[in-house]
Amino acid sequence: MGNFYTDVICKDARFDSLMRVSDPSLLEPATRQLVESLVSAAQQMGTQVMIYETYRSQNRQQELFNNGATKLRTVGVHHYGLACDIVRVASGEPCWKGDFSFLGQLAHSSRLIWGGDWGAPEIKHSFVDSVHVQRCTVSRQGDLFAGAWYPDDVYNPYDDGQHLFAAAMRAGGKQPAEAEVATRRSRPGKKQA
Ligand SMILES: [Zn+2]
């Protein structure tokens, strides 16, 4: 049975792109809708934000790894159209500075998992990626990457009780195994198109 990854992403010309992709059309439709409403909610609050990266290819992940911008060689949830990086805009430029807890609040009310707490705010995470949101729990990632699971339109990670709990347990004291390592340490513009 097909899904957005197999039917759209795998057939897209940018599948192997080394360039950063910020096109929302490579976000799975339900994820796209949540991300876009989150962005407009932020604007309405007076916080200027932009969609910085949606889809990411394995090639790009490898290049980021080679350049030391990420600790992960294998691409994560971004590759499946289920994750998005949202940054502030300052003087027209993407900006990673400042407090991103507003993004956590908006993500939660948009039913997206925020990389600032990985869906488990009660736990102190050793790894945070505060510009990252995704429409799947950390616990689902293994099945997602194996092609054994893909969310349906109404999937809500906060209703994914068993998996959310498992994520929280696993995240306790150590970083989520498959969590993306932030690429924000790479200078904006360095690798962008
Ligand atoms: Zn990300």
Coordinates of N, CA, C and O and ligand atoms in Angstrom, one line a residue:
M1 N 0.8 -1.2 0.0 CA 0.0 0.0 0.0 C 0.9 1.3 0.0 O 1.8 1.3 0.7
G2 N 0.5 2.2 -0.9 CA 1.3 3.4 -1.0 C 1.1 4.4 0.1 O 0.1 4.3 0.8
N3 N 2.0 5.3 0.2 CA 1.8 6.4 1.1 C 2.5 7.6 0.5 O 3.0 7.5 -0.6
F4 N 2.5 8.7 1.2 CA 3.1 10.0 0.6 C 4.6 9.8 0.3 O 5.1 10.3 -0.7
Y5 N 5.2 9.0 1.2 CA 6.6 8.8 0.9 C 6.9 8.0 -0.4 O 7.7 8.4 -1.2
T6 N 6.2 6.9 -0.5 CA 6.4 6.0 -1.7 C 5.8 6.6 -2.9 O 6.4 6.5 -4.0
D7 N 4.7 7.3 -2.8 CA 4.0 7.8 -4.0 C 4.5 9.2 -4.5 O 4.4 9.5 -5.6
V8 N 4.9 10.0 -3.6 CA 5.3 11.4 -3.9 C 6.8 11.6 -3.8 O 7.5 11.9 -4.7
I9 N 7.3 11.4 -2.6 CA 8.7 11.7 -2.3 C 9.6 10.9 -3.1 O 10.6 11.4 -3.7
C10 N 9.4 9.6 -3.2 CA 10.3 8.7 -3.9 C 10.4 9.0 -5.4 O 11.3 8.7 -6.1
K11 N 9.3 9.6 -5.9 CA 9.2 9.9 -7.3 C 9.6 11.4 -7.6 O 9.6 11.8 -8.8
D12 N 9.9 12.1 -6.6 CA 10.2 13.6 -6.8 C 11.6 13.7 -7.3 O 12.6 13.0 -6.9
A13 N 11.8 14.7 -8.2 CA 13.1 15.0 -8.8 C 14.2 15.4 -7.7 O 15.4 15.2 -7.9
R14 N 13.7 15.8 -6.6 CA 14.6 16.3 -5.5 C 15.0 15.1 -4.5 O 15.6 15.4 -3.5
F15 N 14.6 13.9 -4.9 CA 14.8 12.8 -3.9 C 16.3 12.7 -3.4 O 16.5 12.4 -2.3
D16 N 17.2 13.0 -4.3 CA 18.6 12.9 -4.0 C 19.3 14.3 -3.8 O 20.5 14.4 -3.8
S17 N 18.5 15.3 -3.7 CA 19.0 16.7 -3.7 C 20.0 16.9 -2.6 O 19.7 16.6 -1.5
L18 N 21.1 17.6 -3.0 CA 22.0 18.0 -2.0 C 21.6 19.4 -1.4 O 22.2 19.8 -0.4
M19 N 20.7 20.1 -2.1 CA 20.3 21.4 -1.7 C 19.3 21.2 -0.6 O 18.5 20.3 -0.5
R20 N 19.3 22.2 0.3 CA 18.2 22.3 1.3 C 16.9 22.5 0.6 O 16.8 23.3 -0.3
V21 N 15.9 21.8 1.0 CA 14.6 21.9 0.5 C 13.7 22.5 1.6 O 13.6 22.0 2.7
S22 N 13.0 23.6 1.2 CA 12.1 24.3 2.1 C 10.6 24.3 1.6 O 9.7 24.9 2.2
D23 N 10.4 23.5 0.5 CA 9.1 23.5 -0.2 C 8.1 22.7 0.7 O 8.3 21.5 0.9
P24 N 7.0 23.3 1.1 CA 6.1 22.6 1.9 C 5.4 21.5 1.2 O 4.8 20.6 1.8
S25 N 5.4 21.5 -0.2 CA 4.7 20.5 -0.9 C 5.4 19.1 -0.7 O 4.9 18.1 -1.1
L26 N 6.6 19.1 -0.2 CA 7.2 17.8 0.1 C 7.0 17.4 1.6 O 7.6 16.5 2.1
L27 N 6.1 18.1 2.2 CA 5.6 17.6 3.5 C 4.3 16.8 3.3 O 3.5 17.2 2.5
E28 N 4.2 15.7 3.9 CA 3.0 14.9 3.9 C 1.8 15.8 4.2 O 1.9 16.7 5.1
P29 N 0.7 15.7 3.5 CA -0.4 16.8 3.5 C -0.9 17.1 4.9 O -1.1 18.3 5.2
A30 N -1.1 16.1 5.8 CA -1.6 16.5 7.1 C -0.6 17.2 7.9 O -0.8 18.2 8.6
T31 N 0.7 16.8 7.7 CA 1.8 17.5 8.4 C 1.9 18.9 7.9 O 2.1 19.9 8.6
R32 N 1.8 19.1 6.6 CA 1.9 20.4 5.9 C 0.9 21.3 6.5 O 1.2 22.5 6.8
Q33 N -0.3 20.8 6.6 CA -1.4 21.7 7.1 C -1.1 22.1 8.5 O -1.3 23.3 8.9
L34 N -0.7 21.2 9.4 CA -0.3 21.6 10.7 C 0.8 22.6 10.8 O 0.8 23.5 11.6
V35 N 1.8 22.3 10.0 CA 3.0 23.2 10.0 C 2.5 24.6 9.5 O 2.9 25.6 10.1
E36 N 1.7 24.7 8.5 CA 1.3 26.0 7.9 C 0.4 26.7 8.9 O 0.5 28.0 9.1
S37 N -0.4 26.0 9.6 CA -1.2 26.7 10.6 C -0.4 27.2 11.8 O -0.6 28.2 12.4
L38 N 0.6 26.4 12.1 CA 1.6 26.8 13.2 C 2.3 28.0 12.8 O 2.4 29.0 13.6
V39 N 2.7 28.1 11.6 CA 3.5 29.3 11.1 C 2.6 30.5 11.1 O 3.0 31.6 11.6
S40 N 1.3 30.4 10.7 CA 0.4 31.5 10.7 C 0.1 31.9 12.2 O 0.0 33.1 12.5
A41 N 0.0 31.0 13.0 CA -0.3 31.3 14.5 C 0.9 32.1 15.0 O 0.7 33.0 15.8
A42 N 2.1 31.7 14.7 CA 3.3 32.4 15.2 C 3.3 33.8 14.6 O 3.6 34.8 15.4
Q43 N 3.0 34.0 13.4 CA 2.9 35.4 12.8 C 1.9 36.2 13.5 O 2.1 37.4 13.8
Q44 N 0.8 35.6 13.8 CA -0.3 36.3 14.5 C 0.1 36.8 15.9 O -0.3 37.8 16.4
M45 N 1.0 35.9 16.5 CA 1.5 36.3 17.8 C 2.6 37.4 17.7 O 3.2 37.8 18.7
G46 N 2.9 37.7 16.4 CA 4.0 38.7 16.2 C 5.4 38.2 16.1 O 6.3 39.0 16.2
T47 N 5.5 36.9 16.0 CA 6.8 36.3 15.9 C 7.0 35.9 14.4 O 6.3 35.1 13.9
Q48 N 8.0 36.5 13.8 CA 8.3 36.2 12.4 C 9.1 34.9 12.3 O 10.2 34.8 12.9
V49 N 8.5 33.9 11.6 CA 9.2 32.7 11.4 C 9.2 32.2 10.0 O 8.4 32.8 9.2
M50 N 10.0 31.3 9.6 CA 10.0 30.7 8.3 C 10.2 29.2 8.3 O 10.8 28.7 9.2
I51 N 9.7 28.6 7.3 CA 9.9 27.2 7.1 C 11.3 27.1 6.5 O 11.6 27.5 5.4
Y52 N 12.3 26.5 7.3 CA 13.7 26.5 6.8 C 14.0 25.2 6.1 O 14.7 25.3 5.0
E53 N 13.5 24.1 6.5 CA 13.8 22.8 5.8 C 12.7 21.8 6.0 O 12.2 21.6 7.1
T54 N 12.3 21.3 4.9 CA 11.2 20.2 5.0 C 11.8 18.9 4.7 O 12.4 18.2 5.6
Y55 N 11.8 18.5 3.4 CA 12.4 17.2 3.0 C 14.0 17.3 3.0 O 14.6 18.3 2.7
R56 N 14.6 16.2 3.4 CA 16.0 16.1 3.3 C 16.4 14.7 2.7 O 15.9 13.7 3.2
S57 N 17.3 14.8 1.8 CA 17.7 13.5 1.2 C 18.8 12.8 2.0 O 19.5 13.5 2.8
Q58 N 19.1 11.6 1.7 CA 20.2 10.9 2.3 C 21.5 11.5 1.9 O 22.4 11.6 2.7
N59 N 21.6 11.9 0.6 CA 22.8 12.5 0.1 C 23.1 13.8 0.9 O 24.3 14.0 1.3
R60 N 22.1 14.6 1.2 CA 22.3 15.8 1.9 C 22.7 15.5 3.4 O 23.6 16.1 3.9
Q61 N 22.1 14.5 4.0 CA 22.4 14.1 5.3 C 23.9 13.7 5.4 O 24.7 14.1 6.3
Q62 N 24.3 12.9 4.4 CA 25.7 12.5 4.3 C 26.7 13.6 4.2 O 27.7 13.7 4.9
E63 N 26.3 14.6 3.4 CA 27.1 15.8 3.2 C 27.2 16.6 4.5 O 28.3 17.1 4.9
L64 N 26.1 16.7 5.2 CA 26.1 17.5 6.5 C 26.9 16.7 7.5 O 27.7 17.3 8.3
F65 N 26.8 15.4 7.5 CA 27.7 14.6 8.3 C 29.2 14.8 8.0 O 30.0 15.0 8.9
N66 N 29.5 14.7 6.8 CA 30.9 14.9 6.3 C 31.4 16.2 6.8 O 32.6 16.4 7.1
N67 N 30.5 17.2 6.8 CA 31.0 18.6 7.1 C 30.9 18.8 8.6 O 31.1 19.9 9.1
G68 N 30.5 17.8 9.4 CA 30.5 17.9 10.8 C 29.3 18.7 11.3 O 29.2 19.1 12.5
A69 N 28.3 18.9 10.5 CA 27.1 19.7 10.9 C 26.1 18.8 11.6 O 25.1 19.3 12.2
T70 N 26.2 17.5 11.5 CA 25.3 16.6 12.2 C 26.2 15.4 12.7 O 27.2 15.1 12.0
K71 N 25.7 14.8 13.7 CA 26.3 13.6 14.2 C 25.7 12.3 13.6 O 26.2 11.2 13.8
L72 N 24.7 12.5 12.9 CA 24.0 11.3 12.3 C 24.3 11.2 10.8 O 24.1 12.1 10.0
R73 N 24.7 10.0 10.4 CA 25.0 9.7 9.0 C 23.7 9.4 8.3 O 23.6 9.7 7.1
T74 N 22.8 8.8 9.0 CA 21.5 8.4 8.3 C 20.4 9.4 8.5 O 20.2 9.9 9.6
V75 N 19.8 9.7 7.4 CA 18.7 10.7 7.4 C 17.6 10.2 8.3 O 17.3 9.0 8.4
G76 N 16.9 11.2 8.9 CA 15.8 10.9 9.8 C 14.4 11.2 9.3 O 14.1 11.0 8.1
V77 N 13.5 11.7 10.1 CA 12.1 11.9 9.8 C 11.9 12.9 8.7 O 10.9 12.8 8.0
H78 N 12.8 13.9 8.5 CA 12.7 14.8 7.4 C 12.6 14.1 6.1 O 12.0 14.6 5.1
H79 N 13.2 13.0 6.0 CA 13.3 12.2 4.7 C 11.9 11.7 4.3 O 11.6 11.4 3.1
Y80 N 11.0 11.6 5.3 CA 9.7 11.0 5.0 C 8.6 12.0 4.9 O 7.4 11.6 4.8
G81 N 8.9 13.3 4.9 CA 7.9 14.3 4.8 C 7.1 14.6 6.0 O 6.1 15.2 6.0
L82 N 7.7 14.2 7.2 CA 7.0 14.3 8.4 C 7.6 15.2 9.4 O 7.2 15.3 10.6
A83 N 8.7 15.9 9.0 CA 9.4 16.8 9.9 C 9.7 18.1 9.2 O 9.9 18.1 8.0
C84 N 9.8 19.1 10.0 CA 10.0 20.5 9.5 C 10.8 21.3 10.5 O 10.6 21.2 11.7
D85 N 11.8 22.0 10.0 CA 12.5 23.0 10.8 C 12.0 24.4 10.6 O 11.9 24.8 9.4
I86 N 11.6 25.0 11.7 CA 11.0 26.4 11.6 C 11.9 27.3 12.4 O 12.1 27.1 13.6
V87 N 12.4 28.3 11.8 CA 13.3 29.3 12.5 C 12.7 30.7 12.5 O 11.8 31.0 11.8
R88 N 13.3 31.5 13.3 CA 12.9 32.9 13.3 C 13.4 33.6 12.1 O 14.4 33.1 11.5
V89 N 12.8 34.7 11.8 CA 13.4 35.6 10.8 C 13.8 36.9 11.4 O 13.1 37.5 12.2
A90 N 15.1 37.2 11.2 CA 15.6 38.5 11.7 C 16.3 39.2 10.6 O 17.2 38.7 9.9
S91 N 15.8 40.4 10.3 CA 16.3 41.2 9.1 C 16.3 40.4 7.9 O 17.3 40.5 7.1
G92 N 15.3 39.7 7.7 CA 15.1 38.9 6.4 C 15.9 37.6 6.4 O 15.9 36.9 5.4
E93 N 16.7 37.3 7.4 CA 17.5 36.2 7.4 C 17.1 35.1 8.4 O 16.5 35.5 9.5
P94 N 17.3 33.8 8.1 CA 16.9 32.8 9.1 C 17.8 33.0 10.4 O 18.9 33.3 10.3
C95 N 17.1 32.8 11.5 CA 17.8 33.1 12.8 C 17.5 32.0 13.8 O 16.3 31.6 14.0
W96 N 18.5 31.4 14.4 CA 18.4 30.3 15.4 C 18.5 30.8 16.8 O 18.4 30.1 17.7
K97 N 18.7 32.1 16.9 CA 18.9 32.7 18.3 C 17.6 32.9 19.0 O 16.5 33.0 18.4
G98 N 17.7 32.9 20.3 CA 16.6 33.3 21.2 C 15.8 32.1 21.6 O 16.2 30.9 21.4
D99 N 14.7 32.4 22.3 CA 13.9 31.3 23.0 C 12.9 30.8 22.0 O 12.2 31.5 21.3
F100 N 12.9 29.5 21.9 CA 12.0 28.8 20.9 C 10.8 28.1 21.7 O 10.2 27.2 21.1
S101 N 10.7 28.4 23.0 CA 9.6 27.7 23.7 C 8.2 28.0 23.1 O 7.3 27.2 23.2
F102 N 8.1 29.2 22.4 CA 6.8 29.5 21.7 C 6.5 28.4 20.7 O 5.4 28.0 20.4
L103 N 7.6 27.9 20.1 CA 7.4 26.8 19.0 C 6.9 25.5 19.7 O 6.1 24.8 19.1
G104 N 7.4 25.3 20.9 CA 7.0 24.1 21.6 C 5.5 24.2 21.9 O 4.7 23.2 21.8
Q105 N 5.1 25.4 22.4 CA 3.6 25.6 22.7 C 2.8 25.4 21.5 O 1.7 24.7 21.5
L106 N 3.2 26.0 20.4 CA 2.4 26.0 19.1 C 2.4 24.5 18.6 O 1.4 24.1 18.1
A107 N 3.6 23.9 18.7 CA 3.7 22.5 18.2 C 2.7 21.6 19.0 O 1.9 20.8 18.4
H108 N 2.7 21.8 20.3 CA 1.8 21.0 21.1 C 0.4 21.2 20.7 O -0.4 20.2 20.5
S109 N 0.0 22.4 20.6 CA -1.4 22.7 20.2 C -1.7 22.3 18.8 O -2.9 22.1 18.4
S110 N -0.7 22.2 17.9 CA -0.9 21.7 16.6 C -0.7 20.2 16.4 O -0.7 19.7 15.3
R111 N -0.6 19.5 17.6 CA -0.4 18.1 17.6 C 0.9 17.6 16.8 O 0.9 16.6 16.1
L112 N 1.9 18.4 17.0 CA 3.2 18.0 16.4 C 4.2 17.8 17.6 O 4.1 18.5 18.6
I113 N 5.1 16.9 17.5 CA 6.1 16.7 18.5 C 7.2 17.7 18.2 O 7.6 18.0 17.1
W114 N 7.6 18.4 19.3 CA 8.6 19.4 19.2 C 10.0 18.8 19.6 O 10.1 18.1 20.6
G115 N 11.0 19.2 18.9 CA 12.4 18.7 19.2 C 13.0 19.3 20.5 O 14.1 18.9 20.9
G116 N 12.2 20.2 21.1 CA 12.7 20.8 22.4 C 12.4 19.9 23.5 O 13.0 20.0 24.6
D117 N 11.4 19.0 23.3 CA 11.1 18.1 24.4 C 10.7 16.6 24.0 O 10.5 15.8 24.8
W118 N 10.7 16.4 22.7 CA 10.4 15.1 22.1 C 9.1 14.5 22.6 O 9.0 13.3 22.8
G119 N 8.1 15.4 22.9 CA 6.8 14.9 23.4 C 6.8 14.5 24.9 O 5.8 14.0 25.3
A120 N 7.9 14.7 25.5 CA 8.0 14.4 27.0 C 8.6 15.5 27.8 O 9.8 15.4 28.2
P121 N 7.9 16.6 28.0 CA 8.4 17.8 28.6 C 8.8 17.5 30.1 O 9.6 18.3 30.6
E122 N 8.3 16.5 30.7 CA 8.6 16.2 32.1 C 10.0 15.6 32.3 O 10.4 15.5 33.4
I123 N 10.6 15.3 31.2 CA 11.9 14.7 31.2 C 13.0 15.7 30.8 O 12.7 16.5 29.9
K124 N 14.1 15.7 31.5 CA 15.2 16.6 31.1 C 16.0 15.9 30.0 O 16.5 14.8 30.2
H125 N 15.9 16.4 28.8 CA 16.6 15.8 27.6 C 18.0 16.3 27.5 O 18.2 17.5 27.6
S126 N 18.9 15.4 27.2 CA 20.3 15.8 27.0 C 20.4 16.4 25.6 O 21.4 17.0 25.3
F127 N 19.5 16.1 24.8 CA 19.6 16.6 23.4 C 18.3 17.3 23.0 O 17.2 16.8 23.2
V128 N 18.4 18.5 22.6 CA 17.3 19.3 22.1 C 17.5 19.9 20.7 O 18.7 20.2 20.4
D129 N 16.5 19.9 20.0 CA 16.5 20.5 18.6 C 15.3 21.4 18.5 O 14.3 21.1 18.1
S130 N 15.5 22.7 19.0 CA 14.4 23.5 19.3 C 13.7 24.1 18.1 O 12.7 24.7 18.2
V131 N 14.3 23.9 16.9 CA 13.6 24.4 15.7 C 12.9 23.3 14.9 O 12.3 23.5 13.9
H132 N 12.8 22.1 15.5 CA 12.3 20.9 14.8 C 11.0 20.5 15.3 O 10.7 20.5 16.5
V133 N 10.1 20.2 14.4 CA 8.8 19.6 14.7 C 8.6 18.4 13.8 O 9.1 18.3 12.7
Q134 N 7.8 17.4 14.3 CA 7.5 16.2 13.5 C 6.2 15.6 13.9 O 5.8 15.7 15.1
R135 N 5.6 14.9 12.9 CA 4.3 14.3 13.2 C 4.5 12.8 13.4 O 3.8 12.0 12.7
C136 N 5.3 12.5 14.3 CA 5.4 11.1 14.7 C 6.2 11.1 16.0 O 7.1 12.0 16.3
T137 N 6.0 10.1 16.9 CA 6.7 10.0 18.1 C 8.1 9.5 17.8 O 8.3 8.8 16.8
V138 N 9.0 9.7 18.7 CA 10.4 9.1 18.6 C 10.3 7.6 18.5 O 11.0 6.9 17.7
S139 N 9.4 7.0 19.3 CA 9.3 5.5 19.3 C 8.8 4.9 17.9 O 9.1 3.8 17.7
R140 N 8.1 5.7 17.2 CA 7.6 5.2 15.9 C 8.7 5.3 14.8 O 8.5 4.8 13.7
Q141 N 9.8 6.0 15.1 CA 10.8 6.2 14.0 C 11.4 5.0 13.4 O 11.6 4.9 12.2
G142 N 11.6 4.0 14.3 CA 12.2 2.8 13.8 C 11.4 2.1 12.8 O 11.8 1.7 11.7
D143 N 10.1 2.0 13.1 CA 9.1 1.4 12.1 C 9.0 2.3 10.9 O 8.8 1.8 9.7
L144 N 9.0 3.6 11.1 CA 8.9 4.5 9.9 C 10.1 4.3 9.0 O 9.9 4.1 7.8
F145 N 11.3 4.2 9.5 CA 12.5 4.1 8.7 C 12.6 2.7 8.0 O 13.1 2.6 7.0
A146 N 11.9 1.7 8.7 CA 11.9 0.4 8.1 C 10.8 0.2 7.1 O 10.8 -0.9 6.5
G147 N 10.0 1.2 6.9 CA 8.9 1.1 5.9 C 7.8 0.3 6.5 O 6.9 -0.1 5.7
A148 N 7.7 0.0 7.8 CA 6.7 -0.8 8.4 C 5.5 0.1 8.9 O 4.5 -0.5 9.3
W149 N 5.7 1.4 8.9 CA 4.6 2.2 9.5 C 4.7 3.6 8.8 O 5.8 4.1 8.5
Y150 N 3.5 4.2 8.6 CA 3.4 5.6 8.1 C 2.1 6.1 8.7 O 1.1 5.4 8.7
P151 N 2.1 7.3 9.2 CA 0.9 7.8 9.8 C -0.2 8.0 8.8 O 0.0 8.4 7.7
D152 N -1.5 7.8 9.2 CA -2.6 8.2 8.4 C -3.0 9.6 8.7 O -2.3 10.3 9.5
D153 N -4.0 10.1 8.0 CA -4.3 11.5 8.0 C -4.6 12.0 9.4 O -4.4 13.2 9.7
V154 N -5.2 11.1 10.2 CA -5.7 11.6 11.5 C -4.8 11.2 12.7 O -5.1 11.4 13.8
Y155 N -3.7 10.6 12.3 CA -2.7 10.2 13.4 C -2.3 11.4 14.2 O -1.9 12.5 13.7
N156 N -2.4 11.2 15.5 CA -2.0 12.3 16.5 C -1.0 11.7 17.4 O -1.3 10.8 18.2
P157 N 0.3 12.1 17.3 CA 1.3 11.5 18.2 C 1.0 11.6 19.7 O 1.4 10.8 20.5
Y158 N 0.2 12.6 20.1 CA -0.2 12.7 21.5 C -1.2 11.8 21.9 O -1.5 11.6 23.1
D159 N -1.9 11.1 20.9 CA -2.8 10.0 21.3 C -2.2 8.7 21.1 O -2.8 7.7 21.4
D160 N -0.9 8.7 20.7 CA -0.2 7.5 20.5 C 0.4 7.0 21.9 O 1.6 7.0 22.1
G161 N -0.5 6.7 22.8 CA -0.1 6.6 24.2 C 1.0 5.6 24.5 O 2.0 6.0 25.1
Q162 N 0.9 4.4 24.0 CA 1.9 3.4 24.2 C 3.3 3.9 23.7 O 4.3 3.8 24.4
H163 N 3.3 4.5 22.5 CA 4.5 4.9 21.9 C 5.1 6.1 22.5 O 6.3 6.2 22.7
L164 N 4.2 7.0 22.9 CA 4.7 8.2 23.6 C 5.3 7.9 24.9 O 6.4 8.4 25.3
F165 N 4.7 7.0 25.6 CA 5.2 6.5 26.9 C 6.6 5.9 26.7 O 7.5 6.2 27.4
A166 N 6.7 5.0 25.7 CA 7.9 4.3 25.4 C 9.0 5.4 25.1 O 10.2 5.2 25.5
A167 N 8.6 6.4 24.3 CA 9.6 7.4 23.9 C 10.1 8.1 25.2 O 11.3 8.4 25.3
A168 N 9.2 8.4 26.1 CA 9.5 9.1 27.3 C 10.5 8.3 28.1 O 11.5 8.8 28.7
M169 N 10.2 7.0 28.2 CA 11.0 6.1 29.0 C 12.4 6.0 28.4 O 13.5 6.1 29.1
R170 N 12.5 5.9 27.1 CA 13.7 5.7 26.4 C 14.6 7.0 26.4 O 15.8 7.0 26.5
A171 N 13.8 8.1 26.4 CA 14.5 9.4 26.4 C 15.1 9.8 27.7 O 15.9 10.7 27.8
G172 N 14.6 9.1 28.8 CA 15.1 9.4 30.1 C 16.6 9.2 30.3 O 17.1 8.1 30.2
G173 N 17.3 10.3 30.5 CA 18.7 10.2 30.8 C 19.6 10.2 29.5 O 20.8 10.4 29.6
K174 N 19.0 9.9 28.4 CA 19.9 9.8 27.2 C 19.1 10.4 26.0 O 17.9 10.4 26.0
Q175 N 19.8 10.7 25.0 CA 19.1 11.3 23.9 C 18.4 10.3 23.1 O 18.8 9.1 23.0
P176 N 17.3 10.7 22.4 CA 16.5 9.7 21.6 C 17.5 9.1 20.5 O 18.2 9.9 19.9
A177 N 17.4 7.8 20.4 CA 18.4 7.2 19.5 C 18.4 7.7 18.1 O 19.5 7.9 17.5
E178 N 17.2 7.9 17.6 CA 17.2 8.3 16.2 C 16.9 9.8 16.0 O 16.7 10.3 14.9
A179 N 17.0 10.5 17.1 CA 16.7 11.9 17.0 C 17.7 12.6 16.1 O 18.9 12.3 16.2
E180 N 17.2 13.5 15.4 CA 18.1 14.3 14.5 C 19.0 15.2 15.3 O 18.6 15.7 16.3
V181 N 20.2 15.3 14.9 CA 21.1 16.2 15.6 C 21.0 17.6 14.8 O 21.0 17.6 13.6
A182 N 20.8 18.6 15.5 CA 20.6 19.9 14.9 C 21.7 20.3 13.9 O 22.8 20.0 14.2
T183 N 21.3 20.8 12.9 CA 22.2 21.3 11.9 C 22.5 22.8 12.0 O 23.1 23.4 11.2
R184 N 21.9 23.4 13.1 CA 22.0 24.8 13.2 C 23.4 25.3 13.5 O 23.7 26.5 13.4
R185 N 24.3 24.4 13.9 CA 25.7 24.9 14.1 C 26.4 25.2 12.8 O 27.3 25.9 12.7
S186 N 25.8 24.6 11.7 CA 26.4 25.0 10.4 C 25.9 26.4 10.1 O 24.7 26.8 10.4
R187 N 26.7 27.2 9.6 CA 26.3 28.6 9.3 C 25.3 28.7 8.3 O 25.4 28.1 7.2
P188 N 24.2 29.4 8.5 CA 23.2 29.5 7.5 C 23.8 30.1 6.2 O 24.6 31.1 6.3
G189 N 23.5 29.6 5.1 CA 24.1 30.1 3.9 C 25.2 29.3 3.4 O 25.6 29.3 2.2
K190 N 25.8 28.6 4.3 CA 27.0 27.8 3.9 C 26.7 26.7 2.9 O 27.5 26.6 1.9
K191 N 25.6 26.0 3.1 CA 25.3 24.9 2.2 C 24.0 25.1 1.5 O 23.6 24.3 0.8
Q192 N 23.4 26.3 1.7 CA 22.2 26.5 1.0 C 22.3 26.9 -0.4 O 23.3 27.5 -0.8
A193 N 21.2 26.7 -1.1 CA 21.2 27.0 -2.5 C 21.3 28.5 -2.7 O 20.8 29.2 -1.9
Ligands
ZN1 ZN 14.7 19.0 11.8

